[in-house]
Coordinates of C-alpha atoms in Angstrom, one line a residue:
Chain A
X1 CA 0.0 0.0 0.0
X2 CA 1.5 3.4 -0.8
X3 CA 0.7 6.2 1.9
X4 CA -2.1 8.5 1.5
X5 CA 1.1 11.3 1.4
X6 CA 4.5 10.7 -0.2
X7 CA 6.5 13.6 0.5
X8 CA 9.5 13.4 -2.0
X9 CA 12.3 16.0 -1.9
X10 CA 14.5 15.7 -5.0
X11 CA 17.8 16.4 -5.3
X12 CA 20.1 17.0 -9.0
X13 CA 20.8 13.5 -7.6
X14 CA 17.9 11.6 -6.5
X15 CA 16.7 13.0 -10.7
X16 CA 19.8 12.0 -12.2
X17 CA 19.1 8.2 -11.0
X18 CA 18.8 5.5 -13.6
X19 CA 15.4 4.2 -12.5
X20 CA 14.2 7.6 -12.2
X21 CA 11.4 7.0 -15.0
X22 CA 10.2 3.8 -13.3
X23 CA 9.9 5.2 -9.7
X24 CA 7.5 7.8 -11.5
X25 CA 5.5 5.2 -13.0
X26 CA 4.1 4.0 -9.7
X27 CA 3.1 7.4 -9.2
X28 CA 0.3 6.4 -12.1
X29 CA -3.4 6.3 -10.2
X30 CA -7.0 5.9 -11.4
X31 CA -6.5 2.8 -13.2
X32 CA -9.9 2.9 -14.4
X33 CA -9.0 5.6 -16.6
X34 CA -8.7 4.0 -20.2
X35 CA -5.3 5.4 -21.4
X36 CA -5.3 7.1 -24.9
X37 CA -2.5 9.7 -23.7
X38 CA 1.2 10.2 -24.7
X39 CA 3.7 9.6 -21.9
X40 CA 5.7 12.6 -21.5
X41 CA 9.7 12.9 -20.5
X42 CA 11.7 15.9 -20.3
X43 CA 15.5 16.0 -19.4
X44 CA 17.6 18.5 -18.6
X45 CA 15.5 21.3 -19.3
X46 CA 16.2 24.9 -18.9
X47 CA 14.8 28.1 -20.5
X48 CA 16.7 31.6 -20.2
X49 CA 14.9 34.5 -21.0
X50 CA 17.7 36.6 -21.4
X51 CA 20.5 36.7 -18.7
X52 CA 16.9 35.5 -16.6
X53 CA 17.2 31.4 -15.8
X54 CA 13.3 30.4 -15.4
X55 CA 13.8 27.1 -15.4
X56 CA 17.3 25.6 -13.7
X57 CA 17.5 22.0 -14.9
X58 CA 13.9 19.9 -15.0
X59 CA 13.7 16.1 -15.0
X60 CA 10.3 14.6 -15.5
X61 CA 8.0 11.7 -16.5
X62 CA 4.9 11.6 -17.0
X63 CA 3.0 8.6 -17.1
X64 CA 0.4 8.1 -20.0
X65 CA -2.4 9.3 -18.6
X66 CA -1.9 10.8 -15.6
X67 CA -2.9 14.0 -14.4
X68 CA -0.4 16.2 -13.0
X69 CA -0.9 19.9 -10.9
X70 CA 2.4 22.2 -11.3
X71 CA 1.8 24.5 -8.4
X72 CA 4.0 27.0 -7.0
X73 CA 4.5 30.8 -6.5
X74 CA 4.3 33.3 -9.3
X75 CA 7.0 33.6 -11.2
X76 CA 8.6 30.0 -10.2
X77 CA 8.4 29.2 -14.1
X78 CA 5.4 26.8 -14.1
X79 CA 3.8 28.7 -17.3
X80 CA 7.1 28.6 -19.1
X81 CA 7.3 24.7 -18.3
X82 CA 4.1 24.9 -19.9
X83 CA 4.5 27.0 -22.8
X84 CA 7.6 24.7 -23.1
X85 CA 5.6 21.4 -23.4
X86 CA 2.9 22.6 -25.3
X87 CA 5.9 24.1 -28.1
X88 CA 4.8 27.6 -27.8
X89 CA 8.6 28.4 -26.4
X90 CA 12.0 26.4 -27.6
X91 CA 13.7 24.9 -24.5
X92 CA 17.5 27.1 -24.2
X93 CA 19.0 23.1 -23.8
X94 CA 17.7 19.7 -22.4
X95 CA 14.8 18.0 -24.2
X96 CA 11.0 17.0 -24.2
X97 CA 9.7 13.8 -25.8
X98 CA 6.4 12.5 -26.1
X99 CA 5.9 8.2 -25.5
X100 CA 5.1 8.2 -29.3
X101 CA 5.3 10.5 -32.3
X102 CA 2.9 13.1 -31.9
X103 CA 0.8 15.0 -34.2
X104 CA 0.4 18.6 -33.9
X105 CA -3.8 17.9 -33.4
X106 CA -2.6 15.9 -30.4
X107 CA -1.4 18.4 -28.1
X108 CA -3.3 21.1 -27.0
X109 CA -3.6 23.9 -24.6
X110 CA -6.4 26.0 -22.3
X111 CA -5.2 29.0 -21.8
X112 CA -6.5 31.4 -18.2
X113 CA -8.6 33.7 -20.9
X114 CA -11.1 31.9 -23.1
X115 CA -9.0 33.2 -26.5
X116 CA -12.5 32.7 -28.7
X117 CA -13.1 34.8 -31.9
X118 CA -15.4 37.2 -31.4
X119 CA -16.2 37.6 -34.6
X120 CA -17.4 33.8 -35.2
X121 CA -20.3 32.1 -33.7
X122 CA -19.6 29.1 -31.0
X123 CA -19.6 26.2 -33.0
X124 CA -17.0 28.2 -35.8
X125 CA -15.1 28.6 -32.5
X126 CA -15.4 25.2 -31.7
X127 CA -14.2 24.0 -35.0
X128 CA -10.9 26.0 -35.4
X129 CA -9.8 23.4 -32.6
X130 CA -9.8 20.2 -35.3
X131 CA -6.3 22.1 -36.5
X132 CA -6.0 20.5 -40.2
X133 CA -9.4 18.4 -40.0
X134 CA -11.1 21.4 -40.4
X135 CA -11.9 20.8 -43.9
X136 CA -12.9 17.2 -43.1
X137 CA -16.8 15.9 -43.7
X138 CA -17.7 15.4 -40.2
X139 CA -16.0 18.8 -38.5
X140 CA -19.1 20.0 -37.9
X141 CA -20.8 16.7 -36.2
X142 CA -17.6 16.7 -34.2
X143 CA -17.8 20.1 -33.1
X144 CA -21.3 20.1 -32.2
X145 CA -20.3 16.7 -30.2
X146 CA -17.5 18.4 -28.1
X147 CA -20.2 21.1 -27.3
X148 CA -22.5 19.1 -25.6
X149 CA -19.8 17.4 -23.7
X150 CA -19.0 20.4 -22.2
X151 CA -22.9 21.4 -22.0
X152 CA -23.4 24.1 -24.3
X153 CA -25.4 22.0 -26.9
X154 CA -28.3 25.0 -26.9
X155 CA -25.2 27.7 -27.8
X156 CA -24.1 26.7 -31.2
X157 CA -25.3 29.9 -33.1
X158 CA -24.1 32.7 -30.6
X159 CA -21.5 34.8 -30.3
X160 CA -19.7 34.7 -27.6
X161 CA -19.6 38.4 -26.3
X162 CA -23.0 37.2 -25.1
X163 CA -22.1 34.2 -23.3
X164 CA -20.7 34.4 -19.4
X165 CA -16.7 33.6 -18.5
X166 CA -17.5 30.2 -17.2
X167 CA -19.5 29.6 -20.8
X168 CA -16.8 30.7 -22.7
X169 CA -14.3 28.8 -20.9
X170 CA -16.3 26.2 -21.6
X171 CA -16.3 26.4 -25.5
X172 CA -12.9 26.9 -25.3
X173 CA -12.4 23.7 -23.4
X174 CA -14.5 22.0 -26.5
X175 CA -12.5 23.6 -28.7
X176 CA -9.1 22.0 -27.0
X177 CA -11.3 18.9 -26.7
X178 CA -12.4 18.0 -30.0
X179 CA -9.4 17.6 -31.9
X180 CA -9.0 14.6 -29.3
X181 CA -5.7 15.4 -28.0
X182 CA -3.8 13.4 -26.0
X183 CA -2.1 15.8 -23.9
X184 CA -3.9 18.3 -22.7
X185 CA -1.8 21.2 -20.3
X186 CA -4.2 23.6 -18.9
X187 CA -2.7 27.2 -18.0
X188 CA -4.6 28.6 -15.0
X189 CA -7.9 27.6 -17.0
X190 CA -10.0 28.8 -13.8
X191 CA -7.9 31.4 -12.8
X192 CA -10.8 34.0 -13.8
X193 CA -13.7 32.6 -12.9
X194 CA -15.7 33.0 -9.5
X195 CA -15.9 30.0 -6.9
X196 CA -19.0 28.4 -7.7
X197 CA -18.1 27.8 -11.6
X198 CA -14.8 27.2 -10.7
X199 CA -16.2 24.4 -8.2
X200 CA -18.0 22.9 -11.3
X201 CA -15.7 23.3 -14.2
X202 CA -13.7 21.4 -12.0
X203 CA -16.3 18.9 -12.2
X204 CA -16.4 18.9 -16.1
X205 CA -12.7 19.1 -16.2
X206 CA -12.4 16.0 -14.1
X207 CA -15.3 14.7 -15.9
X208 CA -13.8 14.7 -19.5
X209 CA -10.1 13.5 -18.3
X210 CA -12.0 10.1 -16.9
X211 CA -13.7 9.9 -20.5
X212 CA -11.0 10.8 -22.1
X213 CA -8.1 9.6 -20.9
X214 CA -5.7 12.3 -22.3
X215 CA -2.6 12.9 -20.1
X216 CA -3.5 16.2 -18.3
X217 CA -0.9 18.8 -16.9
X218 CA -2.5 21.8 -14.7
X219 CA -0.8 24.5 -13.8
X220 CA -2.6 26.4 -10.8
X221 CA -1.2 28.2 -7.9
X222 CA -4.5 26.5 -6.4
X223 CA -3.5 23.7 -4.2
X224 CA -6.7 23.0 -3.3
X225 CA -7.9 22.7 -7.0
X226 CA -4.8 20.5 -8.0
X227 CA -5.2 18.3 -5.0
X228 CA -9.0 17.8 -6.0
X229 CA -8.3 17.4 -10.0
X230 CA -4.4 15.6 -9.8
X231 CA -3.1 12.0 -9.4
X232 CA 0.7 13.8 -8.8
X233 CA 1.5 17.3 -7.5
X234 CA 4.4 18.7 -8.6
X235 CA 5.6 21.9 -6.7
X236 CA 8.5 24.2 -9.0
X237 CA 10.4 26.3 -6.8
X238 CA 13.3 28.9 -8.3
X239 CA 12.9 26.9 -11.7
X240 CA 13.3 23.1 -10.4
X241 CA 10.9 20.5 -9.1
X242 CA 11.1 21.0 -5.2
X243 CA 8.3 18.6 -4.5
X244 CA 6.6 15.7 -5.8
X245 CA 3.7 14.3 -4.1
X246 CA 1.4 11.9 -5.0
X247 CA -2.6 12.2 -4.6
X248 CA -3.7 8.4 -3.9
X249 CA -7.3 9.6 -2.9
X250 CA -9.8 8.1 -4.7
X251 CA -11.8 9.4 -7.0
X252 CA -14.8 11.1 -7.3
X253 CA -13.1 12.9 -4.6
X254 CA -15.5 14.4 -2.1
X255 CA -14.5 18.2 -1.9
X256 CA -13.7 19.5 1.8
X257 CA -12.7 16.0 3.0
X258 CA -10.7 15.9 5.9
X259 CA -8.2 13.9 3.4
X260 CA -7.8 16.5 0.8
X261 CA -7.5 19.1 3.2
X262 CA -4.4 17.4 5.2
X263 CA -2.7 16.9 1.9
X264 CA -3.7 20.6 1.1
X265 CA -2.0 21.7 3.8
X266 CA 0.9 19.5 3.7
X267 CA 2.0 20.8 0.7
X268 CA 1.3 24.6 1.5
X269 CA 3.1 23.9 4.6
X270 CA 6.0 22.8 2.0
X271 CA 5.6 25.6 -0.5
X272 CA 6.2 28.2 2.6
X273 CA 8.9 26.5 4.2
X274 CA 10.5 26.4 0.5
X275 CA 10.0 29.8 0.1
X276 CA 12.5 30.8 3.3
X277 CA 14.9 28.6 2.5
X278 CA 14.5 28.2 -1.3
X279 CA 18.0 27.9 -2.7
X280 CA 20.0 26.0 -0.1
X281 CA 18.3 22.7 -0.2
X282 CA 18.1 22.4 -4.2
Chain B
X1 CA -16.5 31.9 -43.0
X2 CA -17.7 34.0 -40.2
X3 CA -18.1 36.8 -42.8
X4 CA -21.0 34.8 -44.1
X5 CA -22.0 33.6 -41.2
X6 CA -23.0 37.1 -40.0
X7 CA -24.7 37.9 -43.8
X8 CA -27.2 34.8 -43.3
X9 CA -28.2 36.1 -39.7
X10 CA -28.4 40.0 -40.0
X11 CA -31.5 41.1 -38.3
X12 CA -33.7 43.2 -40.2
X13 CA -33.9 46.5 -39.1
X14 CA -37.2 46.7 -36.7
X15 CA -37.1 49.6 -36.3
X16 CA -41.1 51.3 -34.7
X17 CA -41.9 53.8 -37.7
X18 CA -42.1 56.6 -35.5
X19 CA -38.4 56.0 -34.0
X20 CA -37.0 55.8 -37.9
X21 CA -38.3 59.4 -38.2
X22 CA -36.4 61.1 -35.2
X23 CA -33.9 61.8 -36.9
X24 CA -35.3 64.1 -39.6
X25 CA -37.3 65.8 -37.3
X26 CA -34.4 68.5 -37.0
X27 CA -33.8 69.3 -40.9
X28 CA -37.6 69.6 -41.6
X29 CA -38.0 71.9 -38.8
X30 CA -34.9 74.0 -40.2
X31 CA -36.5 74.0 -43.6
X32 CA -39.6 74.9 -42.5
X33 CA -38.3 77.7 -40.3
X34 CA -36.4 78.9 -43.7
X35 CA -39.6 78.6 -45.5
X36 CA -41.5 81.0 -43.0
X37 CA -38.5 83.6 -42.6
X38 CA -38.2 83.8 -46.7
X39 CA -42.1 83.6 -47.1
X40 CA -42.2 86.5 -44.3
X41 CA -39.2 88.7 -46.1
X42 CA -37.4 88.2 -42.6
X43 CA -34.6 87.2 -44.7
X44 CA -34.3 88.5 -48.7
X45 CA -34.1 86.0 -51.5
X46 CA -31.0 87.6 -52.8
X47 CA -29.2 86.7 -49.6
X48 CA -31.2 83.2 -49.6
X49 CA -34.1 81.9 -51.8
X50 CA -36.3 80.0 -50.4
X51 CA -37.1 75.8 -49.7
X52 CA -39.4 76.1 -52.6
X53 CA -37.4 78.1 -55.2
X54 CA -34.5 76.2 -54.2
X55 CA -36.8 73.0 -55.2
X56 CA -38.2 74.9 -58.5
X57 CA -34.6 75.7 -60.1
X58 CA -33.9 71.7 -59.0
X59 CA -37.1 70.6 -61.1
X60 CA -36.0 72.4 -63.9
X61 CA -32.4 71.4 -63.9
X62 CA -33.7 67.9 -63.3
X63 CA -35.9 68.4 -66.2
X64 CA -33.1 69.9 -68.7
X65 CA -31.6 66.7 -67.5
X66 CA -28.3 68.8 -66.8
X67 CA -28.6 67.9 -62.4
X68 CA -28.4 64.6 -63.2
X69 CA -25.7 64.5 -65.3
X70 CA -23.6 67.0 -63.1
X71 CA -24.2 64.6 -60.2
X72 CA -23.1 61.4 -62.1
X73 CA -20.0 62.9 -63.0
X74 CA -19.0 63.8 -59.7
X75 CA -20.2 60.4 -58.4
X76 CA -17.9 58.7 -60.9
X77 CA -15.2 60.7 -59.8
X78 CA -15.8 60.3 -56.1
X79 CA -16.4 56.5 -56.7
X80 CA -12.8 55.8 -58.7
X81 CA -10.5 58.3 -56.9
X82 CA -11.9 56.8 -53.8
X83 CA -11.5 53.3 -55.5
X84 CA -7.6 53.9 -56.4
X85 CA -6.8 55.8 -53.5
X86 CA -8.1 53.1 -50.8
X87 CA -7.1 50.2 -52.6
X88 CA -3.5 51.9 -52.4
X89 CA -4.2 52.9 -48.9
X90 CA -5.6 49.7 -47.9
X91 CA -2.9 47.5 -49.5
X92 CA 0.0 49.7 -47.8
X93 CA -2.2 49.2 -44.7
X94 CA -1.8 45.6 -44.7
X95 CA 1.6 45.3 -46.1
X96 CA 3.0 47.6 -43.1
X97 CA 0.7 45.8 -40.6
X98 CA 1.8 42.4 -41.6
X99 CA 5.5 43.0 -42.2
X100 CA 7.8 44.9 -40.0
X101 CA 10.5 45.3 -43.4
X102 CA 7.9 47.3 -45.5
X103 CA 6.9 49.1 -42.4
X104 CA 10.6 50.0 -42.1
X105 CA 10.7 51.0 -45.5
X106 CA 7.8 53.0 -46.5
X107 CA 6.3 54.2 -42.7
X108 CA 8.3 57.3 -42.0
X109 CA 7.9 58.6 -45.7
X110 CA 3.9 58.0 -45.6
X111 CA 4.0 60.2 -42.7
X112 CA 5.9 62.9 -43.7
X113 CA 3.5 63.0 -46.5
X114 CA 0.5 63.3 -44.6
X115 CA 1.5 66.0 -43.2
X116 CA 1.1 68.2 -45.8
X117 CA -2.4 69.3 -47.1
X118 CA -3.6 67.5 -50.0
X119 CA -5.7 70.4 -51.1
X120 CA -2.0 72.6 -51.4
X121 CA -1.2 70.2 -54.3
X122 CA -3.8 71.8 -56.5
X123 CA -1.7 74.1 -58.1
X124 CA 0.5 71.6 -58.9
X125 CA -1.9 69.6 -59.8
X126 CA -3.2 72.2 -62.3
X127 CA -0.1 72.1 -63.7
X128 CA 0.7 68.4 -64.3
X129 CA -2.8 67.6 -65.5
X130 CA -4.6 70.9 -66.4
X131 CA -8.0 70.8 -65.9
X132 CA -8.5 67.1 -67.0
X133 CA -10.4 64.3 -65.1
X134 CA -7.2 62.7 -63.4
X135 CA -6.8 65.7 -61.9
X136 CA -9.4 65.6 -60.1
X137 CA -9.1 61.4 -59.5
X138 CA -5.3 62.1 -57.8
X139 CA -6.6 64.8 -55.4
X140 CA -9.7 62.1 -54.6
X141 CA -7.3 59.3 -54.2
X142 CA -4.5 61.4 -52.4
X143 CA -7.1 62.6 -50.0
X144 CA -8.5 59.6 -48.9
X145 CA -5.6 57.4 -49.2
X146 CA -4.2 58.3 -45.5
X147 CA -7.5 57.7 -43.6
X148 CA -8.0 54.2 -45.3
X149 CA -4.0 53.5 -44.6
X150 CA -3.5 54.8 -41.2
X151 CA -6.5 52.7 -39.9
X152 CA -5.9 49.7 -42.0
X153 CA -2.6 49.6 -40.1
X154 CA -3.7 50.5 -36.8
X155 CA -6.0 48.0 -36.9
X156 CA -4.0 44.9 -37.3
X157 CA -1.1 46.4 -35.3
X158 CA -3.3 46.0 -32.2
X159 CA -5.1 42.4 -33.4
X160 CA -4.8 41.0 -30.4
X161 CA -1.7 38.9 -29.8
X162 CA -3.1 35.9 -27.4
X163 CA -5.4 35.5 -30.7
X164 CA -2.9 34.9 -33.2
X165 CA -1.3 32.9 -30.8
X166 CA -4.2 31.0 -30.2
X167 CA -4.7 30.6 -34.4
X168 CA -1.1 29.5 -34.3
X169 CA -1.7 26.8 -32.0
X170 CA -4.6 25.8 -33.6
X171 CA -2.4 24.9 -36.7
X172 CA -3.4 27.8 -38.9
X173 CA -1.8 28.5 -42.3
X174 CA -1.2 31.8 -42.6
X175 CA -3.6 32.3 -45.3
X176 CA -6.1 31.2 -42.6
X177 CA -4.5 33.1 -40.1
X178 CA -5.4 36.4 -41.8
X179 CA -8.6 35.5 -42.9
X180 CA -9.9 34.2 -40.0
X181 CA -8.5 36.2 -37.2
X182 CA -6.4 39.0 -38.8
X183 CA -8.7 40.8 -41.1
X184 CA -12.0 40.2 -38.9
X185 CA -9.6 41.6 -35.7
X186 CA -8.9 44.7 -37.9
X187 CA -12.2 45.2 -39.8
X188 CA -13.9 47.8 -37.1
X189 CA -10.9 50.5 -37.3
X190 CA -10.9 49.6 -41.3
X191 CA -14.6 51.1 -41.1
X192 CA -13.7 54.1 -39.0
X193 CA -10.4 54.9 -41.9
X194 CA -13.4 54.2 -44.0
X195 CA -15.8 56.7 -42.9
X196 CA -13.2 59.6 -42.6
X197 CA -12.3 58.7 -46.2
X198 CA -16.0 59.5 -47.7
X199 CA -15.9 62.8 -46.0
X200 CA -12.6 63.9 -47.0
X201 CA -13.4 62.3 -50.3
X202 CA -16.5 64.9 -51.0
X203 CA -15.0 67.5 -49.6
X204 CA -11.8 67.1 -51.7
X205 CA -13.8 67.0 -55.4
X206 CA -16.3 69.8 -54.4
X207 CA -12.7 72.0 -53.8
X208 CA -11.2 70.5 -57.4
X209 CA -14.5 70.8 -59.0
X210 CA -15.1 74.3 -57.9
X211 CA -11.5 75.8 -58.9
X212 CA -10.7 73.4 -62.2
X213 CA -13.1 71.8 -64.0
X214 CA -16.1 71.8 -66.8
X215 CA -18.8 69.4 -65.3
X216 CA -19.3 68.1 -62.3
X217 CA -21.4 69.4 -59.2
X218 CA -18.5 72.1 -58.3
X219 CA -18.7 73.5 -61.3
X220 CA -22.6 74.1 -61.4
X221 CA -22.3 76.1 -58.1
X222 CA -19.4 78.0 -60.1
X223 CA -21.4 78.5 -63.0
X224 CA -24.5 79.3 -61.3
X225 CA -22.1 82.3 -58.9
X226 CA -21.3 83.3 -62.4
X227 CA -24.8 84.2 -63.6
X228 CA -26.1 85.2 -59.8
X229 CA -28.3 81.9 -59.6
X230 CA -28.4 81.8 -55.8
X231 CA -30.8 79.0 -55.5
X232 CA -28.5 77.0 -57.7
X233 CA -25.4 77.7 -55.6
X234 CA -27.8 76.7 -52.6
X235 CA -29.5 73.6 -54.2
X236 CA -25.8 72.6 -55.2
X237 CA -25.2 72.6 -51.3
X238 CA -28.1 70.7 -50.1
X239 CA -27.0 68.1 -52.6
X240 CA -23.3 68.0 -51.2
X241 CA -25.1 67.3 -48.0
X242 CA -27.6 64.4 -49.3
X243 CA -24.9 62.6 -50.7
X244 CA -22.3 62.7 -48.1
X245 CA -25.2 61.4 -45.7
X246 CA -26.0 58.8 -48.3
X247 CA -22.5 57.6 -48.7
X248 CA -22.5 57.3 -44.5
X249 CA -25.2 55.6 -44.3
X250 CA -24.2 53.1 -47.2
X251 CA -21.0 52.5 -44.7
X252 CA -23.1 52.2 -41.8
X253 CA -25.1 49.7 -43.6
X254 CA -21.7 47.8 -44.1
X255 CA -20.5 48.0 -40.6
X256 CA -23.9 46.5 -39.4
X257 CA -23.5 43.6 -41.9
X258 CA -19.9 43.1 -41.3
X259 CA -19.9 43.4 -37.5
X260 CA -22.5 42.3 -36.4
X261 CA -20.8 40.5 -33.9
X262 CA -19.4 42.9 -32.1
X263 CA -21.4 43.9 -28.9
X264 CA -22.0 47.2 -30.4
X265 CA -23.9 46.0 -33.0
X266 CA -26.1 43.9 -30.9
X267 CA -28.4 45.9 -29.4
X268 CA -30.5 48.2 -32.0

């Protein structure tokens, strides 16, 4: 039986270990999740923004599957690790490979603003998300089937200055659905939105990973909504992986439980404690 | 495709009957006011002729068929200098918008350019051309060409960037790119260059036609100074008037078509 709480500090050494990628396999949960996602390993990474070093050196696998929360303080370099796996930025060395050759349809990205055209009607919107199948027979079927996934069957012909933020987020979360990608990195998706549709896009979110079965990374400086929505916590602290925790609650996870709280605060107790003495343990 | 889109939904205009005429409430009660104060010999028709004499010398003109002729001239001219001068406009526009090299290049001279009056060319202008129709044409397309270009260009310049990123993402050509998110992004400030054009574009070939040419709308007022025909030179006016509000309206009609996505479209 693994503990309800791993607490894993890693060391450049613990990461440079030969059976690093198998110890994070057993980090893999919700086995009743039927796996169409990419595995995901990055070596080495860094990222300089100038004479500015974001990220310091990342090593990380992800399972095939697995959900995975990035939290950590604002400007720890989450979003660039992000941006990074998702291709929007070009890594300054170290690399990121997917389990198998991926096609550009099969990675995709939900970004904290919606990012719809205003100028086109929902299910347009929808559609621009099937990347080079837009041209295909069926785009529109398949648009109009990632819109009732999400809910928003009824919205097809609006625009969408007329629908609310948690509306749009949802049709942007059709759009990054119905290209059927199999990663799917979400960038403070519910950053903007107020607690109660937070509370249930969380739901949906959690909702279309089971179906699904994409690998999904989150970045959040939420604990409480990574400990809710992730198998695996990752916490980035000064651009490196401070903390890796695993989340071996089961699911549908009951929000408020004493459980998700104690992990909750476990790892806010280690983000804060990281914070004072950040750069002398890594 | 969202271009079309919008044209199979535009609402019709349902607009109460009595709400359509607001507007006009104002010039009929100037007219009418006019009317009374000529009728009255408050004001003398040598200084202004009345609604109804300005109407008479229109019927006859009309009838001599030389109004309608007069008009259609300057309509043409209007129509292709505004033509050439905002396609020129339009295509520097996009060129300097899209592409940071052309902007480089041909930026700083466009606006050293536009700084000088395109009405102090008509001496020049006289000169290269005489009196002829592409005289008038350059002025028209020199006058409107810096509305059309400054807004074309400051309209894709401030496209929004997490947009295009987005339509990068999404695995856009950039064919698509501009289609799809480009154009539509710059479209409303297009429509504003647009609407500054039609009134510099009237005012600019009244000027031309009223100090070089033979036909045309400018040059009946002229003629009409000439022989003392005040309600001509005024009827001329009211004309200038109508058809600059026409040519609004026609762009108006457009923005509604085109936009009506945008939230300020939605509501009337």
């Amino acid at each position: 039986m693994q503990e309800v709480l791993r607490f894993r500090p890693l060391g450049a050494e613990a990461v440079a270990r030969e059976d690093f990628v198998e110890e994070a396999r057993q980090f893999r949960r919700a086995p009743d999740v039927p796996s169409r996602g990419l595995s995901l390993t990055i070596r080495g990474l860094r990222k300089s923004f100038g004479d500015n070093e974001v990220l310091r050196g990342i090593d990380l696998h992800i399972p095939a599957g697995q959900s995975v929360a990035i939290v950590g303080r604002s400007g720890c370099g989450k979003s660039t690790l992000l941006r990074l796996i998702a291709g929007l930025e070009k890594p300054t060395a170290g690399s990121i490979s997917f389990g198998e050759q991926a096609r550009a349809e099969d990675i995709r990205v939900m970004f904290q603003e919606p990012r719809l055209l205003p100028w086109a009607r929902v299910l347009s919107n929808v559609e621009v998300g099937l990347g080079r199948e837009r041209s295909s027979a069926d785009a529109q079927a398949r648009a109009e089937k990632a819109l009732v996934e999400v809910g928003l069957g009824d919205k097809r012909g609006q625009w969408p200055s007329v629908l609310s933020g948690g509306q749009k987020q949802r049709v942007a979360l059709a759009r990054a659905l119905v290209s059927q990608p199999r990663v799917l990195a979400f960038d403070e998706p519910l950053g903007a939105l107020d607690a109660l549709t937070r509370i249930s896009m969380q739901r949906l979110l959690e909702q279309v990973w089971r179906d699904q079965g994409f690998t999904a990374i989150l970045v959040t400086h939420d604990v409480s909504e990574a400990v809710a929505l992730a198998d695996r916590v990752l916490v980035i602290e000064n651009g490196r992986i401070a903390h890796d925790f695993n989340v071996d609650i089961a699911r549908p996870r009951e929000r408020g439980s004493a459980e998700l709280a104690a992990l909750e605060g476990a790892i806010l107790k280690n983000l804060l404690e990281g914070t004072e003495d950040s750069s002398d343990d890594l | 495709m969202s271009l079309i889109d919008s044209l199979t939904r535009v609402r019709a205009p349902k607009l109460p009957r009595a709400d359509g005429l607001i507007p006009w409430i104002v010039p009929l009660a100037i007219i009418l006011i006019w009317q009374l104060a000529c009728v009255t010999g408050f004001v003398p028709a040598r200084v202004l002729p009345a609604p109804t004499d300005v109407a008479l010398a229109g019927w006859k003109l009309l009838l001599s068929g030389e109004l309608i002729r007069n008009i259609w001239v300057s309509f043409w001219r209007a129509s292709i200098g505004f033509l050439i001068g905002g396609g020129i406009g339009f295509a520097f526009g996009l060129a300097n918008g899209l592409s940071q090299l052309s902007a480089k290049l041909t930026d700083t001279t466009l606006q050293m350019v536009r700084n000088i009056p395109h009405l102090a060319l008509i001496p020049l202008v006289i000169l290269w051309f005489g009196i002829d129709e592409s005289a008038k044409l350059f002025l028209v397309a020199l006058g409107v060409f810096f509305p059309i270009y400054l807004n074309t260009l400051h309209g894709i310049r401030t496209v929004d960037p997490q947009l295009i990123e987005m339509g990068r993402i999404y695995g856009m050509t950039d064919g698509e790119l501009f289609r799809r998110v480009i154009f539509p992004g710059a479209l409303p400030s297009i429509f504003v260059g647009l609407r500054f054009a039609l009134g510099i574009m009237w005012l600019t070939l009244i000027v031309a036609e009223t100090i070089a040419a033979s036909s045309g709308l400018g040059y009946m007022a002229m003629q009409a100074r000439e022989f003392m025909l005040i309600d001509v030179v005024v009827l001329s006016i009211l004309i200038y008037a109508l058809l600059g509000k026409l040519a609004d309206s026609a762009s108006r009609a457009l923005e509604r078509l085109t936009l009506s996505w945008h939230p300020a479209f939605q509501k009337h």
